[in-house]
Tab-separated table of C-alpha atoms in Angstrom:
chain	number	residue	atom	x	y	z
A	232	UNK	CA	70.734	-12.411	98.867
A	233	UNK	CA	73.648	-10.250	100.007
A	234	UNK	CA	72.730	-7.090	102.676
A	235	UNK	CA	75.305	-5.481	105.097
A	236	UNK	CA	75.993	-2.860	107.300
A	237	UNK	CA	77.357	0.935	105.477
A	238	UNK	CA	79.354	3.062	107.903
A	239	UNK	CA	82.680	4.779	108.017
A	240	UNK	CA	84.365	2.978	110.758
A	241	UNK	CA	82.602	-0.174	112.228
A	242	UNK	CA	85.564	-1.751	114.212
A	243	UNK	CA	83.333	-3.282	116.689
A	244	UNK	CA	79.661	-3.535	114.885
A	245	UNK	CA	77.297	-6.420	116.141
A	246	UNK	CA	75.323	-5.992	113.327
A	247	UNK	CA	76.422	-9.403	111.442
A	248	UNK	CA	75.829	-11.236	114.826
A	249	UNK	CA	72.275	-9.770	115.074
A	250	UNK	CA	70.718	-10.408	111.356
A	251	UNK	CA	71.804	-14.031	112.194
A	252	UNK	CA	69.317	-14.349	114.996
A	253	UNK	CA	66.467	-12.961	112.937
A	254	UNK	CA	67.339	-14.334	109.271
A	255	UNK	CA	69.087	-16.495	106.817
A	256	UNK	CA	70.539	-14.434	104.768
A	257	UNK	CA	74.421	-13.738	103.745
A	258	UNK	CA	75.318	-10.173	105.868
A	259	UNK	CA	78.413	-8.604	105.151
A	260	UNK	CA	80.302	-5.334	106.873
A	261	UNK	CA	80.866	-2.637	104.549
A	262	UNK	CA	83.224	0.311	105.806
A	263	UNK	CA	83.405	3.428	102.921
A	264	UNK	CA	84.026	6.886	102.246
A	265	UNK	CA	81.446	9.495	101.427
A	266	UNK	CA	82.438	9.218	97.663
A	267	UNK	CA	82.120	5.098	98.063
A	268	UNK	CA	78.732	5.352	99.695
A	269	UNK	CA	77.734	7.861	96.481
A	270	UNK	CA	79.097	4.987	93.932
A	271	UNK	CA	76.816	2.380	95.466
A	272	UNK	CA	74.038	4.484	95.450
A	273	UNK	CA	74.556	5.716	91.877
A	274	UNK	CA	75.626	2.099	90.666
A	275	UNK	CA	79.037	3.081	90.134
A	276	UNK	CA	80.758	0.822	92.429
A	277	UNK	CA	83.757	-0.988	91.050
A	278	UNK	CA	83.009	-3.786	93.200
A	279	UNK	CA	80.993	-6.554	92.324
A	280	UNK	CA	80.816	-7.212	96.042
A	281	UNK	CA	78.237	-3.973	96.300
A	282	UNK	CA	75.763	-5.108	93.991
A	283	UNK	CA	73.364	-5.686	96.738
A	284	UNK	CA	69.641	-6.639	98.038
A	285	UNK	CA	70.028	-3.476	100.707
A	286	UNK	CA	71.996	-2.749	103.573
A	287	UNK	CA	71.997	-0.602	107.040
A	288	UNK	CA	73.257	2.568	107.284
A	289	UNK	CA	75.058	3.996	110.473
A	290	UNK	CA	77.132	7.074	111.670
A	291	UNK	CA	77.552	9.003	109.513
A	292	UNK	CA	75.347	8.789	106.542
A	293	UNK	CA	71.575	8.501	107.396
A	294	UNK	CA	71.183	11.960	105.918
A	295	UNK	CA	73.104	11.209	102.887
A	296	UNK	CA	71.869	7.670	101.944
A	297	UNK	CA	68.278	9.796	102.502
A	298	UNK	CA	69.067	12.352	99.862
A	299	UNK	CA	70.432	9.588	97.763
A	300	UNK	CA	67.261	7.404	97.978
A	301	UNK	CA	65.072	6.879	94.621
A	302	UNK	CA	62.065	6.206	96.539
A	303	UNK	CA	61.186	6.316	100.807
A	304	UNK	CA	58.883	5.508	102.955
A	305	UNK	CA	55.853	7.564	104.277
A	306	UNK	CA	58.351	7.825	107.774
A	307	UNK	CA	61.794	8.350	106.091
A	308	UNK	CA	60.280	11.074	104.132
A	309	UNK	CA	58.927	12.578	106.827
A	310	UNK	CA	62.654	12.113	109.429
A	311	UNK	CA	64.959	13.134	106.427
A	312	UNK	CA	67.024	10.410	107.350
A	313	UNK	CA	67.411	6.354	106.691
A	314	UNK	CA	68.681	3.851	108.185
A	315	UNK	CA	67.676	0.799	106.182
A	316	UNK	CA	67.500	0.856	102.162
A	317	UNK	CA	66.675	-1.861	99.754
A	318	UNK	CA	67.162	-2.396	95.940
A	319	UNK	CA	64.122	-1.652	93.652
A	320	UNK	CA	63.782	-3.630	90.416
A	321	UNK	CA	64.159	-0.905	88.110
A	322	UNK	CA	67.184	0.295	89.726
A	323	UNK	CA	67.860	2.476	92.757
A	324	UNK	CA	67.022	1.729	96.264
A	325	UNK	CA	63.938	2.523	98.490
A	326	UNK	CA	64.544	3.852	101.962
A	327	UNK	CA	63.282	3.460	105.616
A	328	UNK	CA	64.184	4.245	108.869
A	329	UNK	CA	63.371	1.571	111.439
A	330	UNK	CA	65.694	3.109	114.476
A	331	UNK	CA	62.180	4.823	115.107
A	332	UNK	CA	60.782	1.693	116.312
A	333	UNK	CA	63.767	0.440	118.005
A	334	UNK	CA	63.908	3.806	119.865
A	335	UNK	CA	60.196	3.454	120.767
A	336	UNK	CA	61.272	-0.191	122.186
A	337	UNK	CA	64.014	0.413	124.152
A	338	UNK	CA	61.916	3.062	126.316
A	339	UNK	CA	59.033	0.786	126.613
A	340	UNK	CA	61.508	-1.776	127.917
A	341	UNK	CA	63.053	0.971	130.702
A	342	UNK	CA	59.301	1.509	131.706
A	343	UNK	CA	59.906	5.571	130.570
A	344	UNK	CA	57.143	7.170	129.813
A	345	UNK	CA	57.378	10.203	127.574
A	346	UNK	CA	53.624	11.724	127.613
A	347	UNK	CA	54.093	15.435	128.591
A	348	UNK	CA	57.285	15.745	129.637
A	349	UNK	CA	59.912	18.256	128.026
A	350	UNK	CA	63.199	16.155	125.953
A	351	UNK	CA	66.454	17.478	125.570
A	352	UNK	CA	68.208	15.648	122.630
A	353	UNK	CA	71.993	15.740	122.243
A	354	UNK	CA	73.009	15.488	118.988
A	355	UNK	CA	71.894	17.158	115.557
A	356	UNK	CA	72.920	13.839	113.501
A	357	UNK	CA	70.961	11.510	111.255
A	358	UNK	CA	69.950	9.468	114.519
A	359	UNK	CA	68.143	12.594	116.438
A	360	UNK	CA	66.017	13.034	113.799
A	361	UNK	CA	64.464	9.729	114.224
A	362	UNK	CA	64.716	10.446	117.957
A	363	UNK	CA	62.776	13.612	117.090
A	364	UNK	CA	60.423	11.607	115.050
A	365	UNK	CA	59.406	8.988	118.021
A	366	UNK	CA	58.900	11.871	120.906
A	367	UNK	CA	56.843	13.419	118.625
A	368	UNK	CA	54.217	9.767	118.294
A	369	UNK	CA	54.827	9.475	122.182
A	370	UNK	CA	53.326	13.029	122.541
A	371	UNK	CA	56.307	14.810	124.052
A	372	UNK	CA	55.238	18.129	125.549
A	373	UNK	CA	58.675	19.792	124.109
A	374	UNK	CA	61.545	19.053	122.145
A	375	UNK	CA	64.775	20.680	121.861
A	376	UNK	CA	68.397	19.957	120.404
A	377	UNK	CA	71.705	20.978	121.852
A	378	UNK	CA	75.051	20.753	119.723
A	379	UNK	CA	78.437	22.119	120.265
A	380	UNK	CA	77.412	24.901	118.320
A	381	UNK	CA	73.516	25.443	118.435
A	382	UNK	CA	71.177	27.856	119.617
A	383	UNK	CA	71.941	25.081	122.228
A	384	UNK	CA	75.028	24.249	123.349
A	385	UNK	CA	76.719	22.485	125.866
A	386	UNK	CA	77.565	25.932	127.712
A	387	UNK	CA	74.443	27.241	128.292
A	388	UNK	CA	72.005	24.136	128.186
A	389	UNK	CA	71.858	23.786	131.868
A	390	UNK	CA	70.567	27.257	131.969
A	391	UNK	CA	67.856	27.358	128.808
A	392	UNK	CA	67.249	23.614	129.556
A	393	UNK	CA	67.146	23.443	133.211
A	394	UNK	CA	63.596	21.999	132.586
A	395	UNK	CA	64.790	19.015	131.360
A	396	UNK	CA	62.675	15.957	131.952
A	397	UNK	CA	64.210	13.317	129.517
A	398	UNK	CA	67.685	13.515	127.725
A	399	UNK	CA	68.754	11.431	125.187
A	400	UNK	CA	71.937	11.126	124.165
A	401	UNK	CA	72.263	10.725	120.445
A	402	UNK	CA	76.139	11.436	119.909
A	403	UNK	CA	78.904	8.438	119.840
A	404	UNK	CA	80.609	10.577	123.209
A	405	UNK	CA	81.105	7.779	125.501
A	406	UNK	CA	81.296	4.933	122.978
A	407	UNK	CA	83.931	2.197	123.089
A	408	UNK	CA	87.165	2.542	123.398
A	409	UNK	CA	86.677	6.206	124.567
A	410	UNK	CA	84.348	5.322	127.162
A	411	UNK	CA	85.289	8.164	129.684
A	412	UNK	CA	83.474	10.899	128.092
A	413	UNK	CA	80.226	12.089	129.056
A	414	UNK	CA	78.322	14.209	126.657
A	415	UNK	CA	76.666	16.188	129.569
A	416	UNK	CA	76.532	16.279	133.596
A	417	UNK	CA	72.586	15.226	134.543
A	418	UNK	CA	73.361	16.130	137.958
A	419	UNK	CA	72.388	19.607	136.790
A	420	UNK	CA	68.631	18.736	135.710
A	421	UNK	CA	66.873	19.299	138.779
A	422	UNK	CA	63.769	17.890	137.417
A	423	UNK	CA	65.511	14.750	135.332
A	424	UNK	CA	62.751	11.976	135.229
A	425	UNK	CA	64.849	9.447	132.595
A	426	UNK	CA	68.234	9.491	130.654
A	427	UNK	CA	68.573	7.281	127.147
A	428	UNK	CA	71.688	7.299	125.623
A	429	UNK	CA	71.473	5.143	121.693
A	430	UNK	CA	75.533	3.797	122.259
A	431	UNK	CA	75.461	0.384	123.276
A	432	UNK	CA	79.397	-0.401	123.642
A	433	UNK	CA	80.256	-0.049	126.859
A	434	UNK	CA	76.350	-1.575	128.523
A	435	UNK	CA	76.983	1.189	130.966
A	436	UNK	CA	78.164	4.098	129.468
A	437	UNK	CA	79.472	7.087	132.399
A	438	UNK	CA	76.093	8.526	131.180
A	439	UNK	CA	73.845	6.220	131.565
A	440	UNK	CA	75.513	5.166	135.292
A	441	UNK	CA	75.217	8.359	136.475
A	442	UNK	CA	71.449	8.406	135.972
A	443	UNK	CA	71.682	5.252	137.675
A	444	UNK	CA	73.274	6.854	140.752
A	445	UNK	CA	70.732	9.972	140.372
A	446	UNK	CA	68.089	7.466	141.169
A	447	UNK	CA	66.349	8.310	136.969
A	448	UNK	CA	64.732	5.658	134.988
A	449	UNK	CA	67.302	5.146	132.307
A	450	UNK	CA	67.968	2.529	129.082
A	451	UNK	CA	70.597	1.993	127.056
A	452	UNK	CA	71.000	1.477	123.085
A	453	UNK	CA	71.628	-2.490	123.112
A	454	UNK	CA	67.611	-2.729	122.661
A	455	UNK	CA	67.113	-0.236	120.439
A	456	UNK	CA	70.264	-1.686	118.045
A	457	UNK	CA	68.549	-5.387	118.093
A	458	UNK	CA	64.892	-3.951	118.054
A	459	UNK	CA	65.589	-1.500	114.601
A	460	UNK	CA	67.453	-4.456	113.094
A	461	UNK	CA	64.814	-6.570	113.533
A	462	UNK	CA	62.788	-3.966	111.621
A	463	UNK	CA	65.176	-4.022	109.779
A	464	UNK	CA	65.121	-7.948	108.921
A	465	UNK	CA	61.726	-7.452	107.764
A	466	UNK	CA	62.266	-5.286	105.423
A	467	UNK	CA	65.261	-7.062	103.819
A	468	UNK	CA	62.851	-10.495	103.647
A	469	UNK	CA	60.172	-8.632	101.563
A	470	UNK	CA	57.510	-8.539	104.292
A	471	UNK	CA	55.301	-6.229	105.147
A	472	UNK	CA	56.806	-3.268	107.214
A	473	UNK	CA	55.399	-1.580	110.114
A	474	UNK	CA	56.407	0.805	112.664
A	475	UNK	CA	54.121	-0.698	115.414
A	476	UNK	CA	55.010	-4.200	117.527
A	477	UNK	CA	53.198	-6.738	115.891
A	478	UNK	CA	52.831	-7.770	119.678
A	479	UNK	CA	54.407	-10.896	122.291
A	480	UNK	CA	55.844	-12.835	120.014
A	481	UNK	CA	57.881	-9.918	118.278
A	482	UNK	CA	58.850	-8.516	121.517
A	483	UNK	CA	59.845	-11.912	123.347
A	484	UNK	CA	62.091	-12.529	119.884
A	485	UNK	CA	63.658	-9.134	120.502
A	486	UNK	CA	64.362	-9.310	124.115
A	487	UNK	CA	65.558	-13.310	123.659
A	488	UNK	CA	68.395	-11.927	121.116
A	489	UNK	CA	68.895	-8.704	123.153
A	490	UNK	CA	70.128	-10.782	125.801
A	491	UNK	CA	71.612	-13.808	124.447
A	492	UNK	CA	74.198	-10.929	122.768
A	493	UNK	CA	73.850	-8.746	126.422
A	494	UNK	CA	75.913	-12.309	127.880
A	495	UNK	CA	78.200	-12.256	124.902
A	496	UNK	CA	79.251	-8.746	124.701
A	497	UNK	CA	79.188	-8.367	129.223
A	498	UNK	CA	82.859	-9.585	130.888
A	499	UNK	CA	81.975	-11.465	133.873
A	500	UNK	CA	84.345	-9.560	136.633
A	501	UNK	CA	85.307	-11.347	139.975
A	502	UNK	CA	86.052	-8.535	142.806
A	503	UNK	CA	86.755	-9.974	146.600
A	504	UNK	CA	88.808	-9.921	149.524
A	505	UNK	CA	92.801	-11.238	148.944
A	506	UNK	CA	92.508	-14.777	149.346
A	507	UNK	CA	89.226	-15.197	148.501
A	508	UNK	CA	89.767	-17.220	145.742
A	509	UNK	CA	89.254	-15.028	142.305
A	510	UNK	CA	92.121	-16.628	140.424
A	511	UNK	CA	90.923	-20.020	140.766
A	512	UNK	CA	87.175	-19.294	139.980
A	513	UNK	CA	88.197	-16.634	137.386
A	514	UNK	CA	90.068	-20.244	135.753
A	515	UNK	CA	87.216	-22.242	136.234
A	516	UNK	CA	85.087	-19.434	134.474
A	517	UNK	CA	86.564	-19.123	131.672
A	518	UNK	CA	87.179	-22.798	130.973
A	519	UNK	CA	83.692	-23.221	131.391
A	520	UNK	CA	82.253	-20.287	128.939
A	521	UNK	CA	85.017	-21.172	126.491
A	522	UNK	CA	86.227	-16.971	127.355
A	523	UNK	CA	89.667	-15.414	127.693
A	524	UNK	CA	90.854	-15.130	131.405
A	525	UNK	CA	92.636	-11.874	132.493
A	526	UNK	CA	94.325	-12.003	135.899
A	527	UNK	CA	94.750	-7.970	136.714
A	528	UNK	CA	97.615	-9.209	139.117
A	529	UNK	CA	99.384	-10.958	135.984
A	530	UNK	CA	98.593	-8.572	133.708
A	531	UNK	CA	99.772	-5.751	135.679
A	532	UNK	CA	103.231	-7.887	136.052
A	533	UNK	CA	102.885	-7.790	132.241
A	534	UNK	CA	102.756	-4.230	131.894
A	535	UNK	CA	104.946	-2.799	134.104
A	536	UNK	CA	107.426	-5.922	134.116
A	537	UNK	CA	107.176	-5.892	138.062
A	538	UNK	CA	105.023	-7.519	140.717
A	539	UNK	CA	102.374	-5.359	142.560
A	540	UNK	CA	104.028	-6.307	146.238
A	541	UNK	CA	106.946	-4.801	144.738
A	542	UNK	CA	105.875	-1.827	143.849
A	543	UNK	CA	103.830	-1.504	147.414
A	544	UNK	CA	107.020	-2.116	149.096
A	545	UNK	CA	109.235	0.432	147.104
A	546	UNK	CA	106.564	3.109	145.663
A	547	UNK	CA	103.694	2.610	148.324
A	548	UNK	CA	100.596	2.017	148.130
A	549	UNK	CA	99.271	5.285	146.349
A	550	UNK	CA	101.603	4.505	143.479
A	551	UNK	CA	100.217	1.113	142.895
A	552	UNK	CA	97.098	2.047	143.195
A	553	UNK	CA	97.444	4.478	140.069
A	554	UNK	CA	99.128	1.990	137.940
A	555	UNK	CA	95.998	-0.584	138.895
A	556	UNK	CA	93.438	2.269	137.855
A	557	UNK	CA	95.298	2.818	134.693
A	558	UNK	CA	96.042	-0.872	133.784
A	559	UNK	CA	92.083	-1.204	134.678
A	560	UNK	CA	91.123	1.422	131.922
A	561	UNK	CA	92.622	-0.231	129.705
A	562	UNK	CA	90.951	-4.337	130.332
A	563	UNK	CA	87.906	-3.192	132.203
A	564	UNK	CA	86.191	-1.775	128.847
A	565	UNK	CA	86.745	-5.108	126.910
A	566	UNK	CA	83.912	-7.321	125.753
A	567	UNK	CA	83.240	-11.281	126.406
A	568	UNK	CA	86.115	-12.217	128.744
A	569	UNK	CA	86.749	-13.239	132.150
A	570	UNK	CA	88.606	-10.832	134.427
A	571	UNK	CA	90.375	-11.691	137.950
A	572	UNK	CA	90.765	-8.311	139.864
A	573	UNK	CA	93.044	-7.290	142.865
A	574	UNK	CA	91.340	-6.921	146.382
A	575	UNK	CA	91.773	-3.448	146.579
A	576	UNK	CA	90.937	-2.276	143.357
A	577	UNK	CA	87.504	-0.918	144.720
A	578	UNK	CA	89.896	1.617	147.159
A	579	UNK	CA	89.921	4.376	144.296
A	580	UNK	CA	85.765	5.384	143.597
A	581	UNK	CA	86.959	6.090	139.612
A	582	UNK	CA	87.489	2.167	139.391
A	583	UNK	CA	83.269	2.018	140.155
A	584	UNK	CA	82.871	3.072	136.368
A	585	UNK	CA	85.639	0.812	135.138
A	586	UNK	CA	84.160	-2.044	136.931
A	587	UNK	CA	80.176	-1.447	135.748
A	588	UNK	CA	81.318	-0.328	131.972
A	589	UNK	CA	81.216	-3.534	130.332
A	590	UNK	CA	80.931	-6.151	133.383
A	591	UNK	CA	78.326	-8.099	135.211
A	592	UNK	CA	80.416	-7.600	138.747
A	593	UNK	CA	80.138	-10.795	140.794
A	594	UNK	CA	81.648	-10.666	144.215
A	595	UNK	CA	82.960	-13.365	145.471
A	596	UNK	CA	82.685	-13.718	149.437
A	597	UNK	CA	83.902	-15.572	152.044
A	598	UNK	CA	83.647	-16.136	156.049
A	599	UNK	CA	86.112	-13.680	157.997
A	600	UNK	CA	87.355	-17.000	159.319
A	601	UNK	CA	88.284	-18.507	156.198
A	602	UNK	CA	90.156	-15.518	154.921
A	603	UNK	CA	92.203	-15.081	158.084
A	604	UNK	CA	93.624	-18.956	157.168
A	605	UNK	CA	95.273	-17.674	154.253
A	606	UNK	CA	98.985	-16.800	153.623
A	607	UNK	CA	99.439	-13.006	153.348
A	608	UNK	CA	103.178	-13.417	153.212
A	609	UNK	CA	103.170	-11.617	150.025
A	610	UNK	CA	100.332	-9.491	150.280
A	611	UNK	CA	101.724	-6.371	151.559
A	612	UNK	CA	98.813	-4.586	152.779
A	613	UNK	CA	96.949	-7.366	154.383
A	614	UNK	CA	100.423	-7.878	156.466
A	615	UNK	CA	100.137	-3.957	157.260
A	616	UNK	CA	96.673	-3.248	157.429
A	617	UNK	CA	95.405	-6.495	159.137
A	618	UNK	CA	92.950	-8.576	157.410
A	619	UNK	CA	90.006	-7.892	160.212
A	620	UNK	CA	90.319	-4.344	159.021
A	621	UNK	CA	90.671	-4.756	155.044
A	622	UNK	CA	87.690	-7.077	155.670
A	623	UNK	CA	85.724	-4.006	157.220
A	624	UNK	CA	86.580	-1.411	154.983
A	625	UNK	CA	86.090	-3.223	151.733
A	626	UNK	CA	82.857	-5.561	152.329
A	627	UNK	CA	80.640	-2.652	151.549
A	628	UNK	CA	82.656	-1.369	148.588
A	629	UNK	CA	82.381	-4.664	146.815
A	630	UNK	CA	78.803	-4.667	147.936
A	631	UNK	CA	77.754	-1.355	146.464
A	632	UNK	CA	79.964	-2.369	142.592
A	633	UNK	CA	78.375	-6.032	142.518
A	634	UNK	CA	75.680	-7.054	140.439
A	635	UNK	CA	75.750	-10.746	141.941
A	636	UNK	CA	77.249	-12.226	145.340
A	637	UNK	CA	78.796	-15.356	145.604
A	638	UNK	CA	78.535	-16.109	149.549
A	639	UNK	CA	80.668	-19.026	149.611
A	640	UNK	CA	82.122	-21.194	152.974
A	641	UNK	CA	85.216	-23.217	153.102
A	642	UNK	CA	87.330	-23.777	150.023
A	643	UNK	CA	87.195	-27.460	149.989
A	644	UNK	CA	84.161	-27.369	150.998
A	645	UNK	CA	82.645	-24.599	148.526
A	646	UNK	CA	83.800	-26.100	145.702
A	647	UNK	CA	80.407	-28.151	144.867
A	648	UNK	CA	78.427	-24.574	145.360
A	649	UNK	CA	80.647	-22.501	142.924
A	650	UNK	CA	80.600	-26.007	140.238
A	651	UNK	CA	77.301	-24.989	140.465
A	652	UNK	CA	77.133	-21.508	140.697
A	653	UNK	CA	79.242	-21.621	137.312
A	654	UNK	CA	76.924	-24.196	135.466
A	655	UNK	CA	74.351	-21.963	136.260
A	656	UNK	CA	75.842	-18.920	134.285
A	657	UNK	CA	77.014	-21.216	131.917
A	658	UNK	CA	73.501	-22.354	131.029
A	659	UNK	CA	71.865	-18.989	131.801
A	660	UNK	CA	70.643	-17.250	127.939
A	661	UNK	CA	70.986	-13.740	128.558
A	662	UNK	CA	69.968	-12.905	132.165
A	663	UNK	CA	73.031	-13.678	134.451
């Protein structure tokens, strides 16, 4: 049986990786134009490839593969928009829409509850309608919409929606590689209770960490993607299809591929004191997890064709620093490798969201003792600044971006403790 995924750019879909996990079937990546998506529909496809058992359909052509539908279920009927279609026998496909349930999922797994409170959905696109469609069965008290050029926009929605209890974000703003948009600034919903935003490249999207900082419940769209195409799965196989959990053993198989492909897609990013030892783990690392290892401090040499001291000593500091943050933009948002970063490139508060993006942040730590040993011949600002001092000033900045700490001793010394430390993550499924 041949399915796949129908979208009009899908660069970077995990979609193949996922129908793995839940089924043996061949799954194949299908990127078309409007017109394309009609021939397949209609039969008319001059590929043989696109004779096939069904396929998921993403941004942006729920609404269109809807209309184009011979038959639908009781909820895709209802939504006006599909997301998973299958061939009939007599020709024509049948559609559902199964990012209901994986929408209903991924809040249950953030602990939100929606009972009573007022939504605010961003977006007017085929997802929001299945958004729409799940509030509703969770008993929402309200639901609105803002779009760039609704009743609801984003100029006036902090003043018609200041009421705001949950926002979802249902738009691609914020989704790899232009990860530093933010549809919307939730600092200005003084009664926020939880944020959702439905993109799952970057993990951490600048939406979905600033709820973090506001203190909100919040969840991201790496559930809801695994959940709906397990839904999804079930359809394609020919069994029976259900909007409800058909309990534990459907949600441990969810959450078990959710994070197995959380690891994958997550860099693991080393931040510490100079001398500390990044490089050397960072090597270890990556030989270990069979990853890519990027050393910030060789790739900015890379880049700029010019060492960092050097540029501290003829620039200064401030000049290095901005050439860090913008080499950083450009690594930090990767998926699945190892990265090495500079001491100092927690100095500058926008390299926070570069950092959490797409990383699990481990800091690596050492004794004040130990890192005073080290040669700082050509480390510029520990010769200036003093290591005692660099050591007080940055400790709590790598503190507050971590997700993990590493508190190792002596290098010789520590070496058994990080073997072990990296066989851990190594053997780790999922939760690091």
């Amino acid at each position: 049986m041949m399915f796949g995924v129908l979208g009009k750019s899908l660069p970077h879909t995990y979609s193949p990786r996922i129908h793995k996990s839940f089924a043996d079937y061949e799954y194949t990546v299908l990127e078309r134009t409007e017109d394309e998506v009609r021939a397949i529909f209609t039969g008319n496809s001059s590929s043989e490839k696109e004779k096939l058992d069904g396929f998921n359909v993403t941004i942006p052509y729920k609404k269109l593969a809807c209309s184009l539908c011979k038959e639908l279920s009781d909820e895709a009927q209802e939504i006006g928009a599909v997301n998973t279609v299958v061939s009939l026998p007599e020709g024509g496909f049948k559609g559902f829409n199964t990012d209901v349930y994986g929408f209903v999922y991924m809040l249950r797994q953030a602990g939100v509850e929606v009972n009573g409170k007022n939504c605010l959905v961003l977006g007017t696109g085929g997802a929001s309608v299945a958004i729409e469609y799940a509030l509703k069965k969770l008993n929402a008290a309200r639901i609105d919409f803002c779009s760039r050029t609704g009743d609801i926009n984003y100029e006036n929605v902090y003043t018609v929606q200041s009421d705001a209890e949950i926002i979802v974000n249902t738009t691609p703003v914020g989704m790899f590689p232009n990860i530093d948009d933010s549809p919307i600034d939730l600092s200005r919903f003084p009664k926020l209770y939880a944020a959702a935003d439905i993109v799952y490249n970057p993990s951490r999207t600048r939406f979905l960490q600033q709820a973090e900082q506001l203190g909100v419940k919040h969840a991201g769209g790496l559930y809801m993607l695994v959940a709906q195409a397990y839904k999804a799965s079930i359809v394609f196989k020919g069994d029976k299809f259900s909007l409800e959990s058909s309990g534990k053993e459907e949600d441990d198989l969810i959450e078990s591929v959710t994070k197995s492909l959380e690891k994958e897609m997550m860099n693991i990013t080393l931040v510490g004191m100079p001398g500390s030892g990044k490089s050397r783990i960072g090597k270890k690392l990556a030989a270990a997890l069979n990853r890519q290892l990027i050393d910030l401090d060789n790739a900015f040499i890379d880049e700029y064709g010019v060492t960092p001291a050097e540029v501290i000593k003829t620039k200064g500091e401030g000049a290095f620093r901005q050439m860090e943050t913008e080499l950083a933009k450009k690594i930090l948002p990767r998926s699945g490798i190892v990265i090495s970063t500079g001491g100092g490139i927690v100095t500058r508060p926008e390299n926070f969201f570069y950092l959490r993006a797409n990383s699990h942040v481990i800091y690596i730590k050492r004794p004040l003792e130990t890192l005073k040993k080290q040669n700082v011949s050509n480390r510029p600002v520990s010769q200036n600044t003093g290591i005692e001092k660099l050591f007080e000033q940055r400790s709590p900045l790598y503190e507050s971006v971590c997700d993990e700490t590493w508190d190792l001793p002596d290098f010789i010394a520590g070496d058994p403790l990080i073997d072990s430390l990296i066989q851990k993550i190594a053997k780790t499924t999922g939760d690091f």
